[in-house]
Amino acid sequence: MTRKNRKAGVDRRQFMGGAIGAAGATLMAAAEAQQPPAGAPPAGAPRGSDIESRYSAPPSRGPQLFRAELDITDCEVEGRIPADLDGAFYRVGPDAQYPLRAGNIPFDGEGHVSMFRFQNGHVNLKTRFVRNERYLAQEKAGKILFPMYRNPYMDDPSVKGLSRGTHNTHIIHHNGLLLALKEDSPPAAMDLNTLATVDPVYTFKGQLQSKTFTAHPKTDSRTGNLLGFGYEAKGHNTTDVNVFEYTPDGRKVWDAWVSVPYVGMLHDYQVTENFVMLYVIPLAIDEAQIARGGIHWSWYSGQPTYFGYFRRGGDGKDIKWIKGPERSATHMMGGFDDGKRLYVDVEMSLSNPFPFMPMRDGSRWDPVRGASHITRLSADVSQKNPKDYQIETLYPNHIGALPRQDDRYNTVPYRYGFLPCPDPDPKDPAKRPASCYARFDLQNRSSKLFRAPEGAQLAEACFAPKSANAPEGVGYLMGVASYAAQNGRCDLIILDAERVDEGPIATVKLPTRIAGQIHGWWVPGAAIPKKA
Amino acid sequence: MTRKNRKAGVDRRQFMGGAIGAAGATLMAAAEAQQPPAGAPPAGAPRGSDIESRYSAPPSRGPQLFRAELDITDCEVEGRIPADLDGAFYRVGPDAQYPLRAGNIPFDGEGHVSMFRFQNGHVNLKTRFVRNERYLAQEKAGKILFPMYRNPYMDDPSVKGLSRGTHNTHIIHHNGLLLALKEDSPPAAMDLNTLATVDPVYTFKGQLQSKTFTAHPKTDSRTGNLLGFGYEAKGHNTTDVNVFEYTPDGRKVWDAWVSVPYVGMLHDYQVTENFVMLYVIPLAIDEAQIARGGIHWSWYSGQPTYFGYFRRGGDGKDIKWIKGPERSATHMMGGFDDGKRLYVDVEMSLSNPFPFMPMRDGSRWDPVRGASHITRLSADVSQKNPKDYQIETLYPNHIGALPRQDDRYNTVPYRYGFLPCPDPDPKDPAKRPASCYARFDLQNRSSKLFRAPEGAQLAEACFAPKSANAPEGVGYLMGVASYAAQNGRCDLIILDAERVDEGPIATVKLPTRIAGQIHGWWVPGAAIPKKA
């Protein structure tokens, strides 16, 4: 990664803010949901790390947990909801049912789904927990039964055989259902209108062979097919990955099995017109740590990455793995191929992007090496055995994670991307930089910026096209802003996606905090069943 | 009212805080629900009144409305919920569906009910709007259709014939139902478990002749009968009052019609073993104001009060009206008779207790004359025509409204009362006094005090007996504390009612603000139907 464009003279504290905002965009959204409103560190936050300063306010008298499921009819709006905005913005994040055990991480809370349903210039809000097997068992027991993130050995004996899935990571629609996703288990299916959980272990009518299902499936830009994969697909600590494709009405049309060089966190992947790409990072399984009662992953400093790719539609035996330097990339912004070269745009950091993921060598988490930039990975797939893959930082001034695109362009060449990031050009370097959304135009490597109001922290953004046939990037960009100083009260901010720098066209003013978010998804009105 | 015991040297600002805490306990609970979280004055707040200073903080970026209906399973608790606390604390307050029109008052928001359901040492929270005729019509229209507090002439023509009731004032249980009450209309009946509105205009199977039903019915201490009344009972600006009694299973066993000297706000009344007592105050109907599009009431300075009483079980023709000085008394703490003398303990102020109720003579609202004290009214009912009634201030140091008692003693001699009040003996007179609950022992005129944590504002308290046969006052006192500095976040505080000065035995820590409260009610578990 080139760092030549990084400004000199940015002091460490300032940069820290940026790093937290970047590596931490995921973390913050998640932690928001279960940390005390102000003050005390979230349960399981690593002591002695640099993020501790974030929590150095006096201890709050508020509760440890959130968990409020809520309904608001005809939400209050500042500005005007566009009349052509018909559909729903669904989002999901962890919202711990019971306080996390010491050593656990904020990614382990129960999935709590929010739905902003837009119609006729109005918007209703509904939020519900995913009532999966884990949630229901814990509700019945009145206590936590799955006490450690992806550590099945710590489970209460009473839950043997139940799905461990929290379904707290991402949410998509498929075949008339809302699927809440956690990469260690099959989806949970919910009703698109009521958010009632209708199938806690959704296996596509038995077609899903993998024991897991990614939180980052893609939609084929030409067919609308659902593309996905599962890793640790034959169970805990297996190197097997199952890659698959379902028609919009739920028929499996392809799957293949491949094997990874080592069991790393395969949080996202990329599918293009011709290829499937997997990227293995050294946030890898740590059986010794698991045996000690800890979480699934540690960061293995100095270990290589692997850029893997194989032809779509085949049996996976053509997979090639290109070794590369230590890096992290947990989310893909978009990707495509031109038949000869395969391009995948990721958020990339030099090392562990998550302050709460242990460093296996016991070193201190490094916010600078943990900071992510939008980075283009590419490989010459016309070669029989490419020796290396290329790494190009696209936007060296923007530090951020959770990039998104117009999701109609998941598998084809695309032009626009969106990223939450701290202000790359803050006016007052003494202040914490504003939380921003950047809109990237990859054609000319330019960007526009929306700066959120002071005190707001933006979650991941989501793009909603103006209509099914609108050109790429023509539509609305929306995302939740939360205000720590207002007990986490939230607004939903709606921007013209082409003109994010002009500020909100509408702000949905919420009276309270709502459950936190990792990822969100737009579902057009036409895909939402009419209410019974 | 004697004021000799009032401390000299209390400065006006200090006393103002007390007055607001007193007259305003009702107001605050109600206004809480619809005022912006901090800063801006609530819609319709009178300008230039003394309460404006309360709202002088910088304008908030928060919404004008609240309206979040919520569910929390197994709420987080500090301390321990007593295992013998089995039942539910229901509460209700106004929560405006759409912003109040200029000139309207916070008493006019839609009724939003909360239920804290206690069982086996755990507590669940559920809140729902009363889906009455007004709410449903406005929901469908997407706007306010009843724009002014008890002014039917301002209604949208589309709502002709619908009940105007907001059902935002009090809530009781009767015959397996939860009845949400507003004194200008019949109750709305709700399901005790789900809070679904099952009958938006509940007329006791057609037995209710009055067009209205008080928000302050009583429970007969011997029979358990429901005792109530309606005023303006034959319609807008009628002097007719209908008084009635229903058995616990809903059979009307008595009613009578009487007529009041003038149409004042008959917010509460008293029933003893032998008598019914009505108290008419000069917060009276103002037809000129109504014609100008204003609210129902104005305060008529200098006008007399009337202490009225008649025998229970009769035809009401024996009613006697004793004229008295200008006073306000909106709530009764308790009352009883010894056959010869009738005693009623009220919150009493010299003048208008509500800053937002207009003074008809255009004078400025007076927080000192608007401050309430617990006061004993009594009359010698052995005389044929008593000339006057007696007024004795029982607790001159406690300024407060919304007194309560052990509700098993509604109609008989009682010993204990409870009152939210600002600290009568603050340690630091420069600070706003702590919000407190006083427990009064009327036998020896003593009191105990619970001081809420700094920054908390306590709503009305509610008493839950330890068991059906527990002695008077043996049980739990509970009430909601809200924190303005935490965006209105609330806790439910539970005290040993005999030892309120020892502090909470449990605090239910809520993650957000919840709908505000005017009044609340305890329903023992045995009276709540098992869930289907």
mmCIF file of C-alpha atoms in Angstrom, chain A residues 171-433:
data_model
loop_
_atom_site.group_PDB
_atom_site.id
_atom_site.type_symbol
_atom_site.label_atom_id
_atom_site.label_comp_id
_atom_site.label_asym_id
_atom_site.label_seq_id
_atom_site.Cartn_x
_atom_site.Cartn_y
_atom_site.Cartn_z
ATOM 1 C CA ILE A 171 -29.819 -9.053 5.820
ATOM 2 C CA ILE A 172 -31.035 -9.624 2.261
ATOM 3 C CA HIS A 173 -34.255 -10.509 0.520
ATOM 4 C CA HIS A 174 -34.731 -13.682 -1.467
ATOM 5 C CA ASN A 175 -37.781 -15.376 -2.860
ATOM 6 C CA GLY A 176 -40.293 -13.330 -0.826
ATOM 7 C CA LEU A 177 -38.401 -13.671 2.444
ATOM 8 C CA LEU A 178 -35.997 -11.603 4.460
ATOM 9 C CA LEU A 179 -32.856 -13.604 5.280
ATOM 10 C CA ALA A 180 -30.870 -12.587 8.353
ATOM 11 C CA LEU A 181 -27.292 -13.754 8.051
ATOM 12 C CA LYS A 182 -24.376 -14.832 10.218
ATOM 13 C CA GLU A 183 -21.486 -16.484 8.482
ATOM 14 C CA ASP A 184 -21.248 -19.398 10.938
ATOM 15 C CA SER A 185 -24.727 -20.830 10.268
ATOM 16 C CA PRO A 186 -27.615 -21.004 7.772
ATOM 17 C CA PRO A 187 -29.821 -17.895 7.396
ATOM 18 C CA ALA A 188 -32.911 -17.248 9.490
ATOM 19 C CA ALA A 189 -35.939 -16.393 7.354
ATOM 20 C CA MET A 190 -38.247 -13.567 8.396
ATOM 21 C CA ASP A 191 -41.472 -12.070 7.110
ATOM 22 C CA LEU A 192 -40.701 -8.960 5.042
ATOM 23 C CA ASN A 193 -43.647 -7.052 6.570
ATOM 24 C CA THR A 194 -43.922 -8.218 10.176
ATOM 25 C CA LEU A 195 -40.289 -9.214 10.822
ATOM 26 C CA ALA A 196 -41.624 -12.384 12.415
ATOM 27 C CA THR A 197 -39.074 -15.186 12.200
ATOM 28 C CA VAL A 198 -40.687 -17.835 10.016
ATOM 29 C CA ASP A 199 -37.761 -20.292 9.730
ATOM 30 C CA PRO A 200 -34.869 -20.087 12.191
ATOM 31 C CA VAL A 201 -32.690 -22.441 10.114
ATOM 32 C CA TYR A 202 -33.364 -21.724 6.446
ATOM 33 C CA THR A 203 -31.713 -24.301 4.151
ATOM 34 C CA PHE A 204 -33.361 -23.391 0.833
ATOM 35 C CA LYS A 205 -35.674 -26.358 1.193
ATOM 36 C CA GLY A 206 -32.791 -28.658 2.016
ATOM 37 C CA GLN A 207 -30.646 -27.621 -0.953
ATOM 38 C CA LEU A 208 -27.998 -25.922 1.212
ATOM 39 C CA GLN A 209 -25.203 -28.435 1.765
ATOM 40 C CA SER A 210 -22.863 -26.077 3.565
ATOM 41 C CA LYS A 211 -23.301 -25.842 7.327
ATOM 42 C CA THR A 212 -22.740 -22.098 6.984
ATOM 43 C CA PHE A 213 -23.840 -19.221 4.770
ATOM 44 C CA THR A 214 -21.883 -16.011 4.213
ATOM 45 C CA ALA A 215 -23.121 -12.640 5.412
ATOM 46 C CA HIS A 216 -22.092 -11.245 2.013
ATOM 47 C CA PRO A 217 -23.911 -12.979 -0.801
ATOM 48 C CA LYS A 218 -24.097 -11.122 -4.134
ATOM 49 C CA THR A 219 -26.845 -10.619 -6.651
ATOM 50 C CA ASP A 220 -25.965 -11.537 -10.228
ATOM 51 C CA SER A 221 -26.337 -8.302 -12.179
ATOM 52 C CA ARG A 222 -27.729 -10.045 -15.247
ATOM 53 C CA THR A 223 -29.889 -12.897 -13.888
ATOM 54 C CA GLY A 224 -30.751 -11.672 -10.407
ATOM 55 C CA ASN A 225 -29.532 -14.994 -9.095
ATOM 56 C CA LEU A 226 -28.429 -15.178 -5.460
ATOM 57 C CA LEU A 227 -24.718 -16.007 -5.274
ATOM 58 C CA GLY A 228 -23.178 -17.104 -2.030
ATOM 59 C CA PHE A 229 -20.826 -19.397 -0.186
ATOM 60 C CA GLY A 230 -20.144 -20.975 3.144
ATOM 61 C CA TYR A 231 -16.758 -21.469 4.831
ATOM 62 C CA GLU A 232 -15.920 -23.944 7.569
ATOM 63 C CA ALA A 233 -18.637 -25.470 5.475
ATOM 64 C CA LYS A 234 -18.237 -28.997 6.815
ATOM 65 C CA GLY A 235 -18.004 -27.812 10.401
ATOM 66 C CA HIS A 236 -15.719 -26.119 12.908
ATOM 67 C CA ASN A 237 -12.151 -25.648 11.664
ATOM 68 C CA THR A 238 -12.698 -27.327 8.292
ATOM 69 C CA THR A 239 -10.963 -25.813 5.255
ATOM 70 C CA ASP A 240 -13.929 -26.606 3.019
ATOM 71 C CA VAL A 241 -15.740 -23.839 1.214
ATOM 72 C CA ASN A 242 -18.989 -24.407 -0.628
ATOM 73 C CA VAL A 243 -19.882 -21.879 -3.344
ATOM 74 C CA PHE A 244 -23.399 -21.795 -4.774
ATOM 75 C CA GLU A 245 -25.982 -20.008 -6.903
ATOM 76 C CA TYR A 246 -29.780 -19.939 -6.511
ATOM 77 C CA THR A 247 -32.391 -18.565 -8.904
ATOM 78 C CA PRO A 248 -34.570 -15.735 -7.550
ATOM 79 C CA ASP A 249 -37.284 -18.310 -6.880
ATOM 80 C CA GLY A 250 -34.957 -20.477 -4.821
ATOM 81 C CA ARG A 251 -33.735 -23.236 -7.127
ATOM 82 C CA LYS A 252 -30.076 -24.170 -6.785
ATOM 83 C CA VAL A 253 -28.455 -23.984 -10.239
ATOM 84 C CA TRP A 254 -24.815 -24.488 -9.309
ATOM 85 C CA ASP A 255 -22.517 -25.319 -6.476
ATOM 86 C CA ALA A 256 -18.900 -26.274 -6.081
ATOM 87 C CA TRP A 257 -16.520 -27.219 -3.286
ATOM 88 C CA VAL A 258 -13.044 -25.787 -2.832
ATOM 89 C CA SER A 259 -10.517 -25.770 -0.028
ATOM 90 C CA VAL A 260 -8.686 -22.789 1.518
ATOM 91 C CA PRO A 261 -4.959 -22.738 2.432
ATOM 92 C CA TYR A 262 -5.847 -22.026 6.049
ATOM 93 C CA VAL A 263 -9.005 -21.295 8.025
ATOM 94 C CA GLY A 264 -9.168 -17.499 8.011
ATOM 95 C CA MET A 265 -12.188 -15.275 8.411
ATOM 96 C CA LEU A 266 -13.765 -15.322 4.927
ATOM 97 C CA HIS A 267 -16.155 -12.512 5.764
ATOM 98 C CA ASP A 268 -16.853 -11.444 2.161
ATOM 99 C CA TYR A 269 -15.979 -12.606 -1.332
ATOM 100 C CA GLN A 270 -16.406 -11.459 -4.898
ATOM 101 C CA VAL A 271 -18.205 -12.856 -7.923
ATOM 102 C CA THR A 272 -17.750 -11.389 -11.379
ATOM 103 C CA GLU A 273 -19.220 -12.433 -14.706
ATOM 104 C CA ASN A 274 -16.662 -15.213 -15.083
ATOM 105 C CA PHE A 275 -14.943 -15.709 -11.752
ATOM 106 C CA VAL A 276 -15.364 -16.359 -8.072
ATOM 107 C CA MET A 277 -12.695 -14.738 -5.893
ATOM 108 C CA LEU A 278 -11.885 -15.619 -2.267
ATOM 109 C CA TYR A 279 -9.410 -13.672 -0.138
ATOM 110 C CA VAL A 280 -7.862 -15.412 2.848
ATOM 111 C CA ILE A 281 -6.481 -13.128 5.586
ATOM 112 C CA PRO A 282 -4.495 -14.010 8.687
ATOM 113 C CA LEU A 283 -7.409 -13.366 11.022
ATOM 114 C CA ALA A 284 -7.415 -17.096 11.511
ATOM 115 C CA ILE A 285 -8.803 -19.764 13.747
ATOM 116 C CA ASP A 286 -6.961 -20.113 17.062
ATOM 117 C CA GLU A 287 -7.695 -23.499 18.564
ATOM 118 C CA ALA A 288 -5.482 -22.874 21.584
ATOM 119 C CA GLN A 289 -7.409 -19.713 22.375
ATOM 120 C CA ILE A 290 -10.705 -21.522 21.804
ATOM 121 C CA ALA A 291 -9.560 -24.276 24.162
ATOM 122 C CA ARG A 292 -8.874 -21.591 26.788
ATOM 123 C CA GLY A 293 -12.483 -20.417 26.425
ATOM 124 C CA GLY A 294 -11.747 -17.527 24.070
ATOM 125 C CA ILE A 295 -13.091 -16.448 20.719
ATOM 126 C CA HIS A 296 -12.635 -18.097 17.330
ATOM 127 C CA TRP A 297 -10.013 -15.822 15.790
ATOM 128 C CA SER A 298 -6.609 -14.269 16.411
ATOM 129 C CA TRP A 299 -4.498 -12.099 14.157
ATOM 130 C CA TYR A 300 -1.376 -13.933 13.014
ATOM 131 C CA SER A 301 1.158 -11.164 12.318
ATOM 132 C CA GLY A 302 3.522 -11.800 9.425
ATOM 133 C CA GLN A 303 1.375 -14.491 7.853
ATOM 134 C CA PRO A 304 0.555 -14.277 4.136
ATOM 135 C CA THR A 305 -2.742 -13.568 2.433
ATOM 136 C CA TYR A 306 -4.093 -15.685 -0.391
ATOM 137 C CA PHE A 307 -5.974 -14.354 -3.406
ATOM 138 C CA GLY A 308 -7.913 -17.313 -4.794
ATOM 139 C CA TYR A 309 -10.018 -17.502 -7.922
ATOM 140 C CA PHE A 310 -11.786 -20.049 -10.096
ATOM 141 C CA ARG A 311 -14.268 -20.119 -12.962
ATOM 142 C CA ARG A 312 -17.968 -19.760 -12.202
ATOM 143 C CA GLY A 313 -20.052 -22.744 -13.215
ATOM 144 C CA GLY A 314 -17.226 -25.239 -12.925
ATOM 145 C CA ASP A 315 -16.337 -27.825 -10.312
ATOM 146 C CA GLY A 316 -13.868 -25.586 -8.453
ATOM 147 C CA LYS A 317 -10.886 -27.806 -9.276
ATOM 148 C CA ASP A 318 -9.338 -24.972 -11.309
ATOM 149 C CA ILE A 319 -8.905 -22.838 -8.202
ATOM 150 C CA LYS A 320 -5.620 -20.949 -8.035
ATOM 151 C CA TRP A 321 -4.166 -19.351 -4.903
ATOM 152 C CA ILE A 322 -1.820 -16.401 -5.244
ATOM 153 C CA LYS A 323 0.206 -15.726 -2.121
ATOM 154 C CA GLY A 324 0.584 -12.124 -1.006
ATOM 155 C CA PRO A 325 1.807 -9.999 1.913
ATOM 156 C CA GLU A 326 0.140 -9.683 5.332
ATOM 157 C CA ARG A 327 -3.000 -7.619 4.873
ATOM 158 C CA SER A 328 -6.591 -7.470 6.001
ATOM 159 C CA ALA A 329 -9.613 -7.005 3.742
ATOM 160 C CA THR A 330 -12.965 -7.856 5.224
ATOM 161 C CA HIS A 331 -15.374 -6.136 2.801
ATOM 162 C CA MET A 332 -15.559 -5.881 -0.959
ATOM 163 C CA MET A 333 -16.924 -2.696 -2.527
ATOM 164 C CA GLY A 334 -17.294 -4.208 -5.994
ATOM 165 C CA GLY A 335 -15.470 -6.309 -8.555
ATOM 166 C CA PHE A 336 -15.402 -7.268 -12.217
ATOM 167 C CA ASP A 337 -13.286 -8.956 -14.828
ATOM 168 C CA ASP A 338 -12.454 -8.214 -18.433
ATOM 169 C CA GLY A 339 -11.767 -11.825 -19.258
ATOM 170 C CA LYS A 340 -8.033 -11.286 -18.752
ATOM 171 C CA ARG A 341 -7.784 -9.483 -15.480
ATOM 172 C CA LEU A 342 -9.849 -9.815 -12.332
ATOM 173 C CA TYR A 343 -10.388 -6.676 -10.245
ATOM 174 C CA VAL A 344 -11.726 -6.589 -6.690
ATOM 175 C CA ASP A 345 -12.043 -3.362 -4.686
ATOM 176 C CA VAL A 346 -11.744 -3.886 -0.946
ATOM 177 C CA GLU A 347 -11.257 -2.011 2.320
ATOM 178 C CA MET A 348 -7.682 -2.904 3.146
ATOM 179 C CA SER A 349 -5.457 -2.466 6.179
ATOM 180 C CA LEU A 350 -1.894 -3.572 6.839
ATOM 181 C CA SER A 351 -2.881 -5.493 9.945
ATOM 182 C CA ASN A 352 -5.779 -6.416 12.229
ATOM 183 C CA PRO A 353 -8.598 -3.874 11.710
ATOM 184 C CA PHE A 354 -10.506 -4.877 14.866
ATOM 185 C CA PRO A 355 -9.273 -3.589 18.237
ATOM 186 C CA PHE A 356 -11.117 -6.406 20.012
ATOM 187 C CA MET A 357 -9.644 -9.258 17.967
ATOM 188 C CA PRO A 358 -6.593 -10.592 19.848
ATOM 189 C CA MET A 359 -3.101 -10.273 18.361
ATOM 190 C CA ARG A 360 -1.767 -13.816 18.600
ATOM 191 C CA ASP A 361 1.789 -12.625 19.348
ATOM 192 C CA GLY A 362 0.496 -10.596 22.279
ATOM 193 C CA SER A 363 1.447 -7.290 20.669
ATOM 194 C CA ARG A 364 -0.559 -4.150 21.128
ATOM 195 C CA TRP A 365 -3.259 -3.450 18.555
ATOM 196 C CA ASP A 366 -2.032 -0.774 16.162
ATOM 197 C CA PRO A 367 -4.645 1.757 15.044
ATOM 198 C CA VAL A 368 -2.461 3.006 12.179
ATOM 199 C CA ARG A 369 -1.800 -0.435 10.722
ATOM 200 C CA GLY A 370 -5.431 -1.286 11.452
ATOM 201 C CA ALA A 371 -6.806 1.627 9.417
ATOM 202 C CA SER A 372 -8.445 0.697 6.122
ATOM 203 C CA HIS A 373 -8.363 2.338 2.690
ATOM 204 C CA ILE A 374 -10.275 1.530 -0.445
ATOM 205 C CA THR A 375 -7.850 -0.600 -2.371
ATOM 206 C CA ARG A 376 -7.955 -2.349 -5.728
ATOM 207 C CA LEU A 377 -6.676 -5.906 -5.852
ATOM 208 C CA SER A 378 -6.165 -7.419 -9.261
ATOM 209 C CA ALA A 379 -4.641 -10.449 -10.894
ATOM 210 C CA ASP A 380 -3.741 -11.380 -14.438
ATOM 211 C CA VAL A 381 -5.989 -14.397 -14.855
ATOM 212 C CA SER A 382 -4.833 -14.919 -18.423
ATOM 213 C CA GLN A 383 -1.610 -16.331 -16.990
ATOM 214 C CA LYS A 384 -1.612 -19.980 -16.101
ATOM 215 C CA ASN A 385 -0.034 -19.426 -12.686
ATOM 216 C CA PRO A 386 0.137 -15.768 -11.729
ATOM 217 C CA LYS A 387 2.997 -15.172 -9.298
ATOM 218 C CA ASP A 388 1.420 -12.285 -7.449
ATOM 219 C CA TYR A 389 -1.562 -10.047 -7.222
ATOM 220 C CA GLN A 390 -1.493 -6.252 -7.415
ATOM 221 C CA ILE A 391 -2.481 -3.892 -4.616
ATOM 222 C CA GLU A 392 -3.345 -0.296 -5.449
ATOM 223 C CA THR A 393 -4.708 2.191 -2.924
ATOM 224 C CA LEU A 394 -7.486 4.047 -4.727
ATOM 225 C CA TYR A 395 -8.323 6.723 -2.156
ATOM 226 C CA PRO A 396 -5.331 7.238 0.137
ATOM 227 C CA ASN A 397 -6.919 10.163 1.973
ATOM 228 C CA HIS A 398 -10.095 8.352 3.018
ATOM 229 C CA ILE A 399 -9.827 6.038 6.001
ATOM 230 C CA GLY A 400 -12.870 3.833 6.322
ATOM 231 C CA ALA A 401 -14.505 0.462 6.336
ATOM 232 C CA LEU A 402 -17.924 -0.818 5.206
ATOM 233 C CA PRO A 403 -17.814 0.308 1.554
ATOM 234 C CA ARG A 404 -20.921 -0.181 -0.572
ATOM 235 C CA GLN A 405 -22.020 0.175 -4.162
ATOM 236 C CA ASP A 406 -25.229 0.255 -6.179
ATOM 237 C CA ASP A 407 -26.062 -3.400 -5.544
ATOM 238 C CA ARG A 408 -27.425 -3.860 -9.057
ATOM 239 C CA TYR A 409 -23.751 -3.842 -10.094
ATOM 240 C CA ASN A 410 -22.494 -6.589 -7.787
ATOM 241 C CA THR A 411 -20.970 -8.738 -10.534
ATOM 242 C CA VAL A 412 -20.216 -6.298 -13.391
ATOM 243 C CA PRO A 413 -17.998 -3.248 -13.988
ATOM 244 C CA TYR A 414 -19.199 -0.394 -11.807
ATOM 245 C CA ARG A 415 -18.435 3.261 -11.427
ATOM 246 C CA TYR A 416 -19.665 4.478 -8.016
ATOM 247 C CA GLY A 417 -18.887 3.465 -4.461
ATOM 248 C CA PHE A 418 -19.829 4.790 -1.021
ATOM 249 C CA LEU A 419 -17.861 4.769 2.225
ATOM 250 C CA PRO A 420 -18.423 6.017 5.776
ATOM 251 C CA CYS A 421 -15.231 7.755 6.868
ATOM 252 C CA PRO A 422 -13.996 10.472 9.183
ATOM 253 C CA ASP A 423 -13.620 13.819 7.412
ATOM 254 C CA PRO A 424 -10.412 13.444 5.351
ATOM 255 C CA ASP A 425 -9.927 17.189 5.392
ATOM 256 C CA PRO A 426 -11.077 18.428 8.808
ATOM 257 C CA LYS A 427 -11.116 22.174 9.316
ATOM 258 C CA ASP A 428 -10.230 22.031 12.995
ATOM 259 C CA PRO A 429 -7.580 19.374 13.624
ATOM 260 C CA ALA A 430 -8.060 19.744 17.387
ATOM 261 C CA LYS A 431 -11.598 18.399 17.122
ATOM 262 C CA ARG A 432 -12.661 14.865 16.365
ATOM 263 C CA PRO A 433 -13.262 14.861 12.587
#
